[in-house]
Short mmCIF file of C-alpha atoms in Angstrom, two decimals:
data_model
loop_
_atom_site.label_atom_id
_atom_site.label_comp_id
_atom_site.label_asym_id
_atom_site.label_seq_id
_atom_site.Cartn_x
_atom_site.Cartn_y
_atom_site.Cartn_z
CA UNK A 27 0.02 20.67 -45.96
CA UNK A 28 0.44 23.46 -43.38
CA UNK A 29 -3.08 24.66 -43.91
CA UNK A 30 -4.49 21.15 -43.37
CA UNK A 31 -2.07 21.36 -40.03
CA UNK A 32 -3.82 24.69 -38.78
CA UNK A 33 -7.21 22.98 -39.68
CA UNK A 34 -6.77 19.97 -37.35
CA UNK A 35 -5.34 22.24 -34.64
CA UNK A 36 -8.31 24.57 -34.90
CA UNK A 37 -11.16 21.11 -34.85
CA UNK A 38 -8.90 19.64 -31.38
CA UNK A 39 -8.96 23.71 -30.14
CA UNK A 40 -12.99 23.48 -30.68
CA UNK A 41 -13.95 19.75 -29.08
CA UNK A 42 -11.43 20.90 -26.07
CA UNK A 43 -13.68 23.99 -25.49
CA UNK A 44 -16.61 21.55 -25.32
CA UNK A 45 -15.70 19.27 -22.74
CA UNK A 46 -13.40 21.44 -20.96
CA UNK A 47 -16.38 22.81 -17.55
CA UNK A 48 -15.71 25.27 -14.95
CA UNK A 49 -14.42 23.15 -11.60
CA UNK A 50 -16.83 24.90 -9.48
CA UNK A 51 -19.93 23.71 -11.74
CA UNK A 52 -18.09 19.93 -12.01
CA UNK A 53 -18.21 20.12 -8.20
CA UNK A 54 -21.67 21.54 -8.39
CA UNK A 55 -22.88 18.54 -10.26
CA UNK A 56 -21.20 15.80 -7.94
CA UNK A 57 -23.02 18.05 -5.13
CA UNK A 58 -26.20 17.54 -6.40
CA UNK A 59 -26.15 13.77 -7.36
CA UNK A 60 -24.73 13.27 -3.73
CA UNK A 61 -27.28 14.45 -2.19
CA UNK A 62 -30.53 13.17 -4.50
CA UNK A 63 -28.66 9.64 -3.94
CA UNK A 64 -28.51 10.26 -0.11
CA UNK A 65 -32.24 11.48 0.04
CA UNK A 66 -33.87 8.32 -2.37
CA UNK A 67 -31.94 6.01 0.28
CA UNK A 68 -33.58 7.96 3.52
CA UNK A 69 -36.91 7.81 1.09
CA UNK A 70 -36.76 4.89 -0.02
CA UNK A 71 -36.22 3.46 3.62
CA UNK A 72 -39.46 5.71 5.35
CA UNK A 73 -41.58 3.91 2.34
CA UNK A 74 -40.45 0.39 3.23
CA UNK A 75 -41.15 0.74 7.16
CA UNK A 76 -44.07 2.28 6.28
CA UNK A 77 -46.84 -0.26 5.02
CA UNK A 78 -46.48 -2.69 8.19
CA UNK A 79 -45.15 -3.24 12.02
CA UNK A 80 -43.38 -6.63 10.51
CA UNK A 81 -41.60 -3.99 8.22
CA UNK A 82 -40.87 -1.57 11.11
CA UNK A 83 -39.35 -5.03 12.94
CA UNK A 84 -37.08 -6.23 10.42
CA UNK A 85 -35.70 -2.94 9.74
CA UNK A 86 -34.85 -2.49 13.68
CA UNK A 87 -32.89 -5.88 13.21
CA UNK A 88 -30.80 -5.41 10.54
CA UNK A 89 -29.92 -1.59 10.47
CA UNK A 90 -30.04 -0.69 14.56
CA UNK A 91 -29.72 -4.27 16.33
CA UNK A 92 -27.66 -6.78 14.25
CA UNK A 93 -23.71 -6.28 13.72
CA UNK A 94 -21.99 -6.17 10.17
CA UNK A 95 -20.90 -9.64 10.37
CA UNK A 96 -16.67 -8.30 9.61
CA UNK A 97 -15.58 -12.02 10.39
CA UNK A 98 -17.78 -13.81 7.86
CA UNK A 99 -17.56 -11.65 5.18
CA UNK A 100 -13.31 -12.24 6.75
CA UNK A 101 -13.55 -15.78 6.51
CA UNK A 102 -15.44 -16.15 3.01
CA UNK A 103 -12.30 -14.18 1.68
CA UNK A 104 -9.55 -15.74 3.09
CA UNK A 105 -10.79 -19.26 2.04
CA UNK A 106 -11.03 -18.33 -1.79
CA UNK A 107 -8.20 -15.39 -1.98
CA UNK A 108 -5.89 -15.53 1.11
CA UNK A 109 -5.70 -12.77 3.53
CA UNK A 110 -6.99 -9.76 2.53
CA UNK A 111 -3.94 -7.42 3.12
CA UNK A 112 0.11 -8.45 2.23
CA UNK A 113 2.57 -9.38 4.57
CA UNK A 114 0.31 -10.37 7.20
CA UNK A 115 1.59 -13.19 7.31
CA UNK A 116 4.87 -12.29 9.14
CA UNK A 117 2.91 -9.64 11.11
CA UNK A 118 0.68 -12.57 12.66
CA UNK A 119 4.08 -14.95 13.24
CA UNK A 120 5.82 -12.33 15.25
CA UNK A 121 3.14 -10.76 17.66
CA UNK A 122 3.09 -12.72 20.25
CA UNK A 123 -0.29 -13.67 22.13
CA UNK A 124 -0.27 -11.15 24.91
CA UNK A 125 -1.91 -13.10 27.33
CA UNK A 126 -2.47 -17.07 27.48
CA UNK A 127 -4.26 -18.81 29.52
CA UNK A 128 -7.40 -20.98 29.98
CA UNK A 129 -11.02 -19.68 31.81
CA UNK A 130 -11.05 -20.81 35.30
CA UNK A 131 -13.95 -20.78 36.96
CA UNK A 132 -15.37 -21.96 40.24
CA UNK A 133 -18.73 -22.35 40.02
CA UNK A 134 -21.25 -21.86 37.04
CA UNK A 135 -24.85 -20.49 36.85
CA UNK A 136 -27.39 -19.22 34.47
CA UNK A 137 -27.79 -15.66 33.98
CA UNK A 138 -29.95 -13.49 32.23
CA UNK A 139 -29.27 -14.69 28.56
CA UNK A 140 -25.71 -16.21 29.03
CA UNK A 141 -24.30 -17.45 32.00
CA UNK A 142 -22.13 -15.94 35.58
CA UNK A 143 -18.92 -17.68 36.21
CA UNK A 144 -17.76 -17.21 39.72
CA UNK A 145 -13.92 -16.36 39.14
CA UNK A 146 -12.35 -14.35 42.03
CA UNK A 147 -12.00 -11.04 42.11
CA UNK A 148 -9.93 -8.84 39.72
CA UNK A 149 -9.89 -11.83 37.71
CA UNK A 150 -7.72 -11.78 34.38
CA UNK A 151 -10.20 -12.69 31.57
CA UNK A 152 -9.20 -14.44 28.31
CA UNK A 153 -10.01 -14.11 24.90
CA UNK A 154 -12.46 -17.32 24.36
CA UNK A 155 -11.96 -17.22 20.27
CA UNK A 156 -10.16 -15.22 17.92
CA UNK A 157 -11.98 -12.29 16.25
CA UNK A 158 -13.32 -8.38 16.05
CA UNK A 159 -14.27 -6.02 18.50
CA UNK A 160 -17.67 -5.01 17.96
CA UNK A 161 -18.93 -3.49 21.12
CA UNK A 162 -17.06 -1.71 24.15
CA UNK A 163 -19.70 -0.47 26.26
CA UNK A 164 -22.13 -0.13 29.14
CA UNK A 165 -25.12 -3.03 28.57
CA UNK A 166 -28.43 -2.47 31.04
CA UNK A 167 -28.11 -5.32 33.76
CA UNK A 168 -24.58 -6.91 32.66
CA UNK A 169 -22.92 -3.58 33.30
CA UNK A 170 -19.43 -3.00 31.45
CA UNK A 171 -19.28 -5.51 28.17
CA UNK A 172 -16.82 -6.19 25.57
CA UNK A 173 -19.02 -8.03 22.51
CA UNK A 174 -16.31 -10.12 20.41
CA UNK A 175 -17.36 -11.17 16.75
CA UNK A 176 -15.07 -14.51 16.67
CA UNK A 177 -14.13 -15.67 13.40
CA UNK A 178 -16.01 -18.88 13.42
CA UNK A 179 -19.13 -16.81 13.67
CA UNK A 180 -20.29 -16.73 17.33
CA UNK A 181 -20.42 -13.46 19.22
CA UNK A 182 -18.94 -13.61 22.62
CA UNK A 183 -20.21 -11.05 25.37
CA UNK A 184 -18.18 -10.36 28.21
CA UNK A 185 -20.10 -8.45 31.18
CA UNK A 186 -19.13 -7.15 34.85
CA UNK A 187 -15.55 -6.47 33.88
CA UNK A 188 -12.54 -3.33 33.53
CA UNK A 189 -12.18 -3.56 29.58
CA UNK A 190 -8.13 -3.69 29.46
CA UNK A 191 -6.09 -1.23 26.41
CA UNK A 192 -9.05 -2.59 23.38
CA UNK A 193 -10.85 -0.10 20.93
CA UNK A 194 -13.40 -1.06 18.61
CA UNK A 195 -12.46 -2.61 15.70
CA UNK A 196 -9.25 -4.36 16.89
CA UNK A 197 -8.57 -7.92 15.95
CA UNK A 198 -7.58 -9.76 18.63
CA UNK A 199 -6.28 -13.74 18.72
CA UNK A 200 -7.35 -16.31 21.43
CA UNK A 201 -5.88 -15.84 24.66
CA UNK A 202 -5.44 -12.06 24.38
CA UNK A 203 -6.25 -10.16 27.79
CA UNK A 204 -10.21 -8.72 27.35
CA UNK A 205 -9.68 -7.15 31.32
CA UNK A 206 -10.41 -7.91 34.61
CA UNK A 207 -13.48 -8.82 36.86
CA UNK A 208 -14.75 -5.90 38.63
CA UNK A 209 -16.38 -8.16 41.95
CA UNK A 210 -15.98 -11.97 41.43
CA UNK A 211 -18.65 -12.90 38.63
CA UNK A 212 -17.68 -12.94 34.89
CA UNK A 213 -20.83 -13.04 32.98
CA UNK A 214 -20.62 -14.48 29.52
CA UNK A 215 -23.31 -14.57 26.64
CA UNK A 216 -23.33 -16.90 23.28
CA UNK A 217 -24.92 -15.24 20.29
CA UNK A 218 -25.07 -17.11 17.01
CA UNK A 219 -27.27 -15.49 13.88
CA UNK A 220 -29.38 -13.22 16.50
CA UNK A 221 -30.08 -16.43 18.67
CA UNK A 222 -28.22 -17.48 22.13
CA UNK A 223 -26.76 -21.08 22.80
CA UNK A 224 -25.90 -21.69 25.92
CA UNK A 225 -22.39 -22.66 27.45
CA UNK A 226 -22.51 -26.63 27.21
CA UNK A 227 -23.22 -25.83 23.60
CA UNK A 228 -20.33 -23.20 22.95
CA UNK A 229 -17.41 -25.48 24.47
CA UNK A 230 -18.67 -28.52 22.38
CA UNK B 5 1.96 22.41 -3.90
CA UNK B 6 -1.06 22.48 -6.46
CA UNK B 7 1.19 21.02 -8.49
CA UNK B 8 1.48 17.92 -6.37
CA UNK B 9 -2.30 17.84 -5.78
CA UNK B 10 -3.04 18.08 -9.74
CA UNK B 11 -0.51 15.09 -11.06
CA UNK B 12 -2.15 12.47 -7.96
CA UNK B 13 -3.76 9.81 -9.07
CA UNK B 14 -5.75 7.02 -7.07
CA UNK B 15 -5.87 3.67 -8.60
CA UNK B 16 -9.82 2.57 -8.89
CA UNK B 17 -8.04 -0.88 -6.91
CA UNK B 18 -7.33 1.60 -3.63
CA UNK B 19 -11.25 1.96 -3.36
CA UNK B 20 -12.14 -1.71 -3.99
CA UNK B 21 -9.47 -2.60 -1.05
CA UNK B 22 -10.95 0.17 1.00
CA UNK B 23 -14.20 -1.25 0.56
CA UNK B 24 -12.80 -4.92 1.22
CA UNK B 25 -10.85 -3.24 4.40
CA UNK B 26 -14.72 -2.18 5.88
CA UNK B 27 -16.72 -5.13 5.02
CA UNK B 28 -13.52 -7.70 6.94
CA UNK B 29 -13.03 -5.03 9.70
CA UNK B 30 -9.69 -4.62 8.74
CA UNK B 31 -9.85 -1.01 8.61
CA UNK B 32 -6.88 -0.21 10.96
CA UNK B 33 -4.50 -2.38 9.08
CA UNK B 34 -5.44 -0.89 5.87
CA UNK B 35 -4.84 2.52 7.16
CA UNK B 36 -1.73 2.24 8.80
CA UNK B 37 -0.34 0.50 5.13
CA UNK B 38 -1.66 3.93 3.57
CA UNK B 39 0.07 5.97 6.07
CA UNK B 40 3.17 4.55 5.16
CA UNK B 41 3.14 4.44 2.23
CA UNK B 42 1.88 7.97 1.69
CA UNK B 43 4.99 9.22 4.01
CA UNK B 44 7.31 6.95 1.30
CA UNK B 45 6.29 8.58 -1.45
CA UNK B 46 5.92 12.25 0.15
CA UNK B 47 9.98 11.32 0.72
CA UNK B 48 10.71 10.67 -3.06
CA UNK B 49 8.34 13.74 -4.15
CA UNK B 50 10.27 15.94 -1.68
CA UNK B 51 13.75 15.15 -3.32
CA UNK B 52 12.00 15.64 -6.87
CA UNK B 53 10.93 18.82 -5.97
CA UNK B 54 14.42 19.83 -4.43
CA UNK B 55 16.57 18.59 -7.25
CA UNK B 56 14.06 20.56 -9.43
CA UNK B 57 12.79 17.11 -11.58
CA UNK B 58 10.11 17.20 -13.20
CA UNK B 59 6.90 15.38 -11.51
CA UNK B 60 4.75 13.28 -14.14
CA UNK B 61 2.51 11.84 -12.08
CA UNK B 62 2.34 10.46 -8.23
CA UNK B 63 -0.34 7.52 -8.46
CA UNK B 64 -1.34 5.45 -5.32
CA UNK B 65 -1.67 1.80 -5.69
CA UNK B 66 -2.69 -0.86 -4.11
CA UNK B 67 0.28 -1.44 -1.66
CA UNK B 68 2.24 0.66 -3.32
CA UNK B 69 2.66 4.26 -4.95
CA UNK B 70 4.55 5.31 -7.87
CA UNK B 71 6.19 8.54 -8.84
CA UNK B 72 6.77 9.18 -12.11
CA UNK B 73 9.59 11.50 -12.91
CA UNK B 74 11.22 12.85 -15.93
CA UNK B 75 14.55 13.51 -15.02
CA UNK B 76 17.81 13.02 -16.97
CA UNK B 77 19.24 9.42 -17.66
CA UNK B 78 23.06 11.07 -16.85
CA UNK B 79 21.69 12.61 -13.76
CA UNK B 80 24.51 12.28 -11.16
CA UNK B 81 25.11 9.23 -8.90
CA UNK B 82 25.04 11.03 -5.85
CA UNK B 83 21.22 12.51 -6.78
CA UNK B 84 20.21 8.76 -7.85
CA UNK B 85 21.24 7.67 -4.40
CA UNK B 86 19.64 10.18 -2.64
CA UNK B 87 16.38 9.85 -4.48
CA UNK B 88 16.07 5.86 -4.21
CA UNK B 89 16.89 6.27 -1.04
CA UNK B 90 14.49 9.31 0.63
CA UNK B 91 11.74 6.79 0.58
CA UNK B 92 13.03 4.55 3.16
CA UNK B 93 14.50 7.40 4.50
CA UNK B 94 10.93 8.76 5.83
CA UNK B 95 10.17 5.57 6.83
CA UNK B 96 12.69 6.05 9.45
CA UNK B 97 11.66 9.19 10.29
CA UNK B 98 8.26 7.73 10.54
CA UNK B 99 9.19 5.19 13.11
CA UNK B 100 11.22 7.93 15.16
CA UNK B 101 8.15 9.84 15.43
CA UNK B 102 5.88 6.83 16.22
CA UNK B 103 8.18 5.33 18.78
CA UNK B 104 8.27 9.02 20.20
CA UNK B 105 4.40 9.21 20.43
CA UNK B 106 4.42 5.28 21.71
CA UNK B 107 6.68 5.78 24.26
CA UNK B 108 4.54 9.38 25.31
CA UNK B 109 1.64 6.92 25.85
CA UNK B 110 0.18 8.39 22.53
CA UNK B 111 -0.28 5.24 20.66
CA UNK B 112 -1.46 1.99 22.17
CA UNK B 113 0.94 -1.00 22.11
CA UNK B 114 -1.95 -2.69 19.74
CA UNK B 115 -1.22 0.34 16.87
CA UNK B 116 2.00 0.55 17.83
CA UNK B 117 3.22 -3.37 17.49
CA UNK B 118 0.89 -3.48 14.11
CA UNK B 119 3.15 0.00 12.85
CA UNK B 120 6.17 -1.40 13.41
CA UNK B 121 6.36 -4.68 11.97
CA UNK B 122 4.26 -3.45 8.80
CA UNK B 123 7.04 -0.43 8.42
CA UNK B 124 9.60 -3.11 8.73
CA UNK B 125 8.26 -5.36 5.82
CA UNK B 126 7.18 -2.57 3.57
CA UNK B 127 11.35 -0.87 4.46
CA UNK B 128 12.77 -4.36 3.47
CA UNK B 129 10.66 -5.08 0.76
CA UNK B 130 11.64 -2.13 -0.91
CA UNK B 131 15.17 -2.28 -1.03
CA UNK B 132 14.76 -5.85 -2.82
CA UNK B 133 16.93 -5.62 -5.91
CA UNK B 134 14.29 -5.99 -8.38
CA UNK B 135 12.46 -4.00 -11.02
CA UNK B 136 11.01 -1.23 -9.93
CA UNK B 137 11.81 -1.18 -6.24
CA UNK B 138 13.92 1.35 -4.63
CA UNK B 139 16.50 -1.00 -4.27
CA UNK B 140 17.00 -2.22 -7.59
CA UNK B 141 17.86 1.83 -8.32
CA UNK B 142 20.42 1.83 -5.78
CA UNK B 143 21.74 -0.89 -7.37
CA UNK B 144 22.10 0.04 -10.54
CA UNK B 145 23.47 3.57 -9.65
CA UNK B 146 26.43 1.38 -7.65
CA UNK B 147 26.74 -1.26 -10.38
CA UNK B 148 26.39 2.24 -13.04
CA UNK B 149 29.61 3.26 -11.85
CA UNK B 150 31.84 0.62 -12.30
CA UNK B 151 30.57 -0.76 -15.62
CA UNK B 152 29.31 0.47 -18.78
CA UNK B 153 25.78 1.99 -19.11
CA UNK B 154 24.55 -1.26 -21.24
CA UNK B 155 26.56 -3.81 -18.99
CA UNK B 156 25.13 -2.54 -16.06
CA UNK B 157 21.33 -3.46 -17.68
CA UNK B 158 22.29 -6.79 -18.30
CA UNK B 159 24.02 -7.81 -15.11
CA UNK B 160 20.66 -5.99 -12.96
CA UNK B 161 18.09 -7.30 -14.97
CA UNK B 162 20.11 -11.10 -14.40
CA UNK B 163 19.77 -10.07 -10.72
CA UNK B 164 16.15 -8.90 -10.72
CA UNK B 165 14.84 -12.09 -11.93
CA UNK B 166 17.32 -14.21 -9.66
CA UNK B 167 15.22 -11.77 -7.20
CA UNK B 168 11.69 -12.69 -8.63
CA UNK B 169 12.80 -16.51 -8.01
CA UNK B 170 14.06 -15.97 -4.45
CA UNK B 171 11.22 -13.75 -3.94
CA UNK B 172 8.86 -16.46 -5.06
CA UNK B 173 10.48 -19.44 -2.89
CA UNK B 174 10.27 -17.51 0.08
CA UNK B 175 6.43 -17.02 -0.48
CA UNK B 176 5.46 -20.35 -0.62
CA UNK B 177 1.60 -19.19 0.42
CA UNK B 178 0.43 -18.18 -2.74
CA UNK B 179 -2.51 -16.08 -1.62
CA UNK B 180 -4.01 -13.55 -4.16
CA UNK B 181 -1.99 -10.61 -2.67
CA UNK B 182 1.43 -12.32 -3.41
CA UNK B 183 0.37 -13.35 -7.30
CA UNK B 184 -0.51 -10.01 -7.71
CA UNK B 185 2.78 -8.69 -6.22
CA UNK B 186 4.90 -11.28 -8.44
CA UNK B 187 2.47 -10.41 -11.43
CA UNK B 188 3.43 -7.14 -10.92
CA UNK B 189 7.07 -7.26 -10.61
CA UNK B 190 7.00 -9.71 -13.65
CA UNK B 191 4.93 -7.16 -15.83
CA UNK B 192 7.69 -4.24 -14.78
CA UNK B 193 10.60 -6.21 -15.98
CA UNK B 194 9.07 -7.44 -19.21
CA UNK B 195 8.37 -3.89 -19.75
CA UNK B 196 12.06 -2.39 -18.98
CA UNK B 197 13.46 -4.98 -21.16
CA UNK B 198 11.28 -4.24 -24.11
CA UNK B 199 12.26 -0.12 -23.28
CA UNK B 200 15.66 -0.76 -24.05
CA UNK B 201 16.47 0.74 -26.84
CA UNK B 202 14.24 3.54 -26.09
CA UNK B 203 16.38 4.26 -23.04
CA UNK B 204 19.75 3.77 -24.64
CA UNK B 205 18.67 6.21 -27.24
CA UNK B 206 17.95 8.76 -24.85
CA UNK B 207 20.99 8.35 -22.88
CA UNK B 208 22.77 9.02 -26.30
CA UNK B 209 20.78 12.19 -26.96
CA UNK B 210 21.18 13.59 -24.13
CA UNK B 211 25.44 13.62 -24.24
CA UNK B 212 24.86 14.44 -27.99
CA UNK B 213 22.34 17.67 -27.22
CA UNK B 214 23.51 18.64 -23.03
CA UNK B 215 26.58 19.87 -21.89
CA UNK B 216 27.88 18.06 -19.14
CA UNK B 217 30.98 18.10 -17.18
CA UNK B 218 32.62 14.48 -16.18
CA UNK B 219 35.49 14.90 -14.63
CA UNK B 220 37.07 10.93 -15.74
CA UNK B 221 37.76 10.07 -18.98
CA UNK B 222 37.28 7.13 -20.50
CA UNK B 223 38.82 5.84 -23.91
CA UNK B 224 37.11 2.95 -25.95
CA UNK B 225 39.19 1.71 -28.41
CA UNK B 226 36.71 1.37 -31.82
CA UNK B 227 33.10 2.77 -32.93
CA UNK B 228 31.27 1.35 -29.76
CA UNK B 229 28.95 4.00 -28.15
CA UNK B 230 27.55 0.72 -26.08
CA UNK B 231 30.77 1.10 -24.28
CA UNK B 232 29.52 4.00 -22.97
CA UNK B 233 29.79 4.91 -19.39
CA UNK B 234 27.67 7.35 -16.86
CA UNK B 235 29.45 9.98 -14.89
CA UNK B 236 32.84 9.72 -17.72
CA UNK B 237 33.97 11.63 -20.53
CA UNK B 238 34.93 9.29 -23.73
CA UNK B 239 37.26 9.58 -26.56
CA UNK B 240 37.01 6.80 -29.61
CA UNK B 241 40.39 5.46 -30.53
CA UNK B 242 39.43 4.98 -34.21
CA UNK B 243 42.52 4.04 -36.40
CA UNK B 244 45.18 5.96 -33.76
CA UNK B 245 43.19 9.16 -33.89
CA UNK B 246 41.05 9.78 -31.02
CA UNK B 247 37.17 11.24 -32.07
CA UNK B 248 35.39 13.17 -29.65
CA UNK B 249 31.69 11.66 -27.90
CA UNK B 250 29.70 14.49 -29.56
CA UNK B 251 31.49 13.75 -33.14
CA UNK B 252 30.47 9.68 -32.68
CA UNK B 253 27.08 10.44 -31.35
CA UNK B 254 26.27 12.96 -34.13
CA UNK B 255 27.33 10.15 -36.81
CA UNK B 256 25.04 7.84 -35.15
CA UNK B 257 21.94 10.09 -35.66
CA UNK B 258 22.88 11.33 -38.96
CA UNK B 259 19.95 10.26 -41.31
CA UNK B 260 22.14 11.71 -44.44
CA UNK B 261 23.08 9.19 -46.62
CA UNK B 262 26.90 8.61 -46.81
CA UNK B 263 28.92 6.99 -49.13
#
């Protein structure tokens, strides 16, 4: 009996001595596969662009140009599962909207690929839509633009303005203060799926 | 401190709700749920450590974090306390030091509003009475004291499923989060029950094989070791003669035969 005990002790002692690898060689290996993984993706994406300019084109689109869209993939969730993290629920209930009040503008007029509201100067501008902050930023002809992904899908850009306390990647509900006019023009863009609708069609 | 760092575990359901947090662009939210709860736990591991338990394992869950201990079932009330309790505790030390940096112009009102009322929730959720929240400990360490060890089961696991029901009327939106959350609760208790006798046996074993000083005595008229209570001495009144714990308790686990 005790010699069959010493037998199984020594067979566990032996397949433990297998198995058992130095940390630094364990951490070795991870290393390695880490970094053959990271170099077939940056491979792998040289030999697609490659072959043609159409490639070279799409690529540009959807890795440099196009946003994750956060709200989508957001919305798909909550529909099936609810929201994605607990007790949000109360959270939303009990923050209340910072700011709340309705565009005003004066006059209306197309601009570049959106429109230019005349406002007044220093004007207060609110949230159009619920959604994520995708963009905080200086834009080439609009000047200083907040890009909103809203949750139904439409990306708002707000141009010529003081972006107020927002950092990238804050969700923000309708109404919430984006930041103030710098002169008197607001200019606002429509993006849907990469193309732009114009205002008549975002209000409808 | 390599000791901590060895026994942590992440639950594979932390990176599939880290990878849900990116693709939804709820990234902050998720992180300021981790920084709590990594500052709850880091409270109870911190009274383990000082009370010199013994640290099974620290795993982080999905909204949650356990720390498994092995520490004795007659451990004193006044440890108990203070161990349910240091979770919560840091919490509030949390919350001093994020109201400090708010207030310092540190933290934007954004963060700030989304810290609070998610430390809030997570601080009252926790001291719900149910299985195996910190609350339901401090509980049991209160109703421990008045009772008897096995009386004091009953009557909290009666109140953690009155708390399961309440819990579950108040959360009418059944979302996947709050199923889970029930599920889990649900699972726990099924699982205490079924330990039992497990526990009970322990409880015995350790008066039989520790030496421990209770200062109140307690007599129990008849063989009934489910009498028992923590924190008390006990003397058996067995036909006028009174037997000592350690006599009744080394009966009980006699395996010789007896005639």
């Amino acid at each position: 009996m005790e010699e069959d005990i010493l037998k199984i002790r020594d067979e566990l002692k032996k397949q433990e001595a297998i198995s058992h690898k130095p940390k630094y060689i364990k951490y070795l290996h991870n290393l390695i596969s880490r970094g053959l993984l990271a170099l077939i993706l940056i491979l792998g994406s040289l030999i697609y662009i490659k072959p043609s300019s159409s490639h070279m084109l799409l690529y540009k689109q959807y890795v440099f140009t196009n946003n994750w869209s956060f709200t989508k993939v957001n919305k798909i969730y909550q529909k099936y599962f609810g929201k994605v993290l607990p007790f949000e629920k109360i959270v939303e209930e009990n923050t209340a909207q910072v700011f709340n009040e309705k565009l005003v503008f004066k006059d209306k007029k197309p601009f570049e690929k959106g429109v230019s509201l005349k406002v007044g100067s220093s004007y207060m501008v609110p949230s159009l839509s619920s959604g994520l902050v995708v963009f905080i930023g200086d834009k080439e002809t609009y000047g200083k633009t907040v890009i909103i992904q809203g949750m139904d899908g439409i990306d708002v850009w707000y141009a010529n303005i003081n972006v107020a306390d927002l950092k990238l990647y804050d969700y923000i509900v309708k109404g919430s203060l984006i930041g103030e006019t710098i002169n008197e023009e607001l200019y606002l863009v429509f993006q849907k799926n990469g193309s732009y609708l114009t205002y008549e069609e975002y209000t409808q | 401190m390599k000791n901590i760092l060895n026994s942590l575990k992440v639950n594979p359901l932390v990176y599939f709700l880290l990878f849900l947090a990116c693709t939804t662009g709820e990234i902050k939210r998720f992180l300021i749920i981790l920084l709590i709860i990594l500052t709850h736990e880091i409270g109870h591991i911190l009274v383990a450590k000082f009370y010199k338990y013994k640290i099974i394992k620290i795993e982080l869950m999905p909204f949650g974090g356990t720390t498994t201990l092995d520490k004795d079932i007659n451990s004193p009330l006044k440890e108990e306390i203070i161990l349910a309790s240091a979770g919560v505790f840091m919490q509030g030390l949390l919350f001093l030091i994020m109201n400090l940096f708010w207030h310092l112009g540190l933290i934007r009102d954004y963060i700030y509003e989304m810290f609070f009322l998610y430390n809030e929730t997570i601080f009252i959720f926790n001291l719900l009475p149910i299985i195996p929240l910190d609350g339901y400990i401090l509980l049991k360490s209160i109703i421990e004291y008045w009772t008897s060890f096995k009386l004091a089961f009953i009557i909290t696991n009666i109140i953690s499923i009155l708390g399961i029901i309440i819990f579950i009327t108040f959360n009418i939106l059944m979302d996947l989060n709050n199923i889970l959350i029930i599920t889990f609760l649900v699972y726990k208790l099924f699982i205490f029950i079924k330990r039992w006798r497990y526990v009970q046996n322990r409880f015995y074993l350790e008066r039989l094989i520790k030496e421990y000083n209770f200062k109140k005595i307690k007599i129990i008229e008849g063989l009934k070791p489910t009498k028992m209570a923590k924190e008390k001495r006990h003397f058996f009144l067995v036909n006028k003669k009174l037997n000592k714990e350690k006599e009744v308790l080394q009966d009980r686990f006699d395996t010789r035969v007896k005639f």
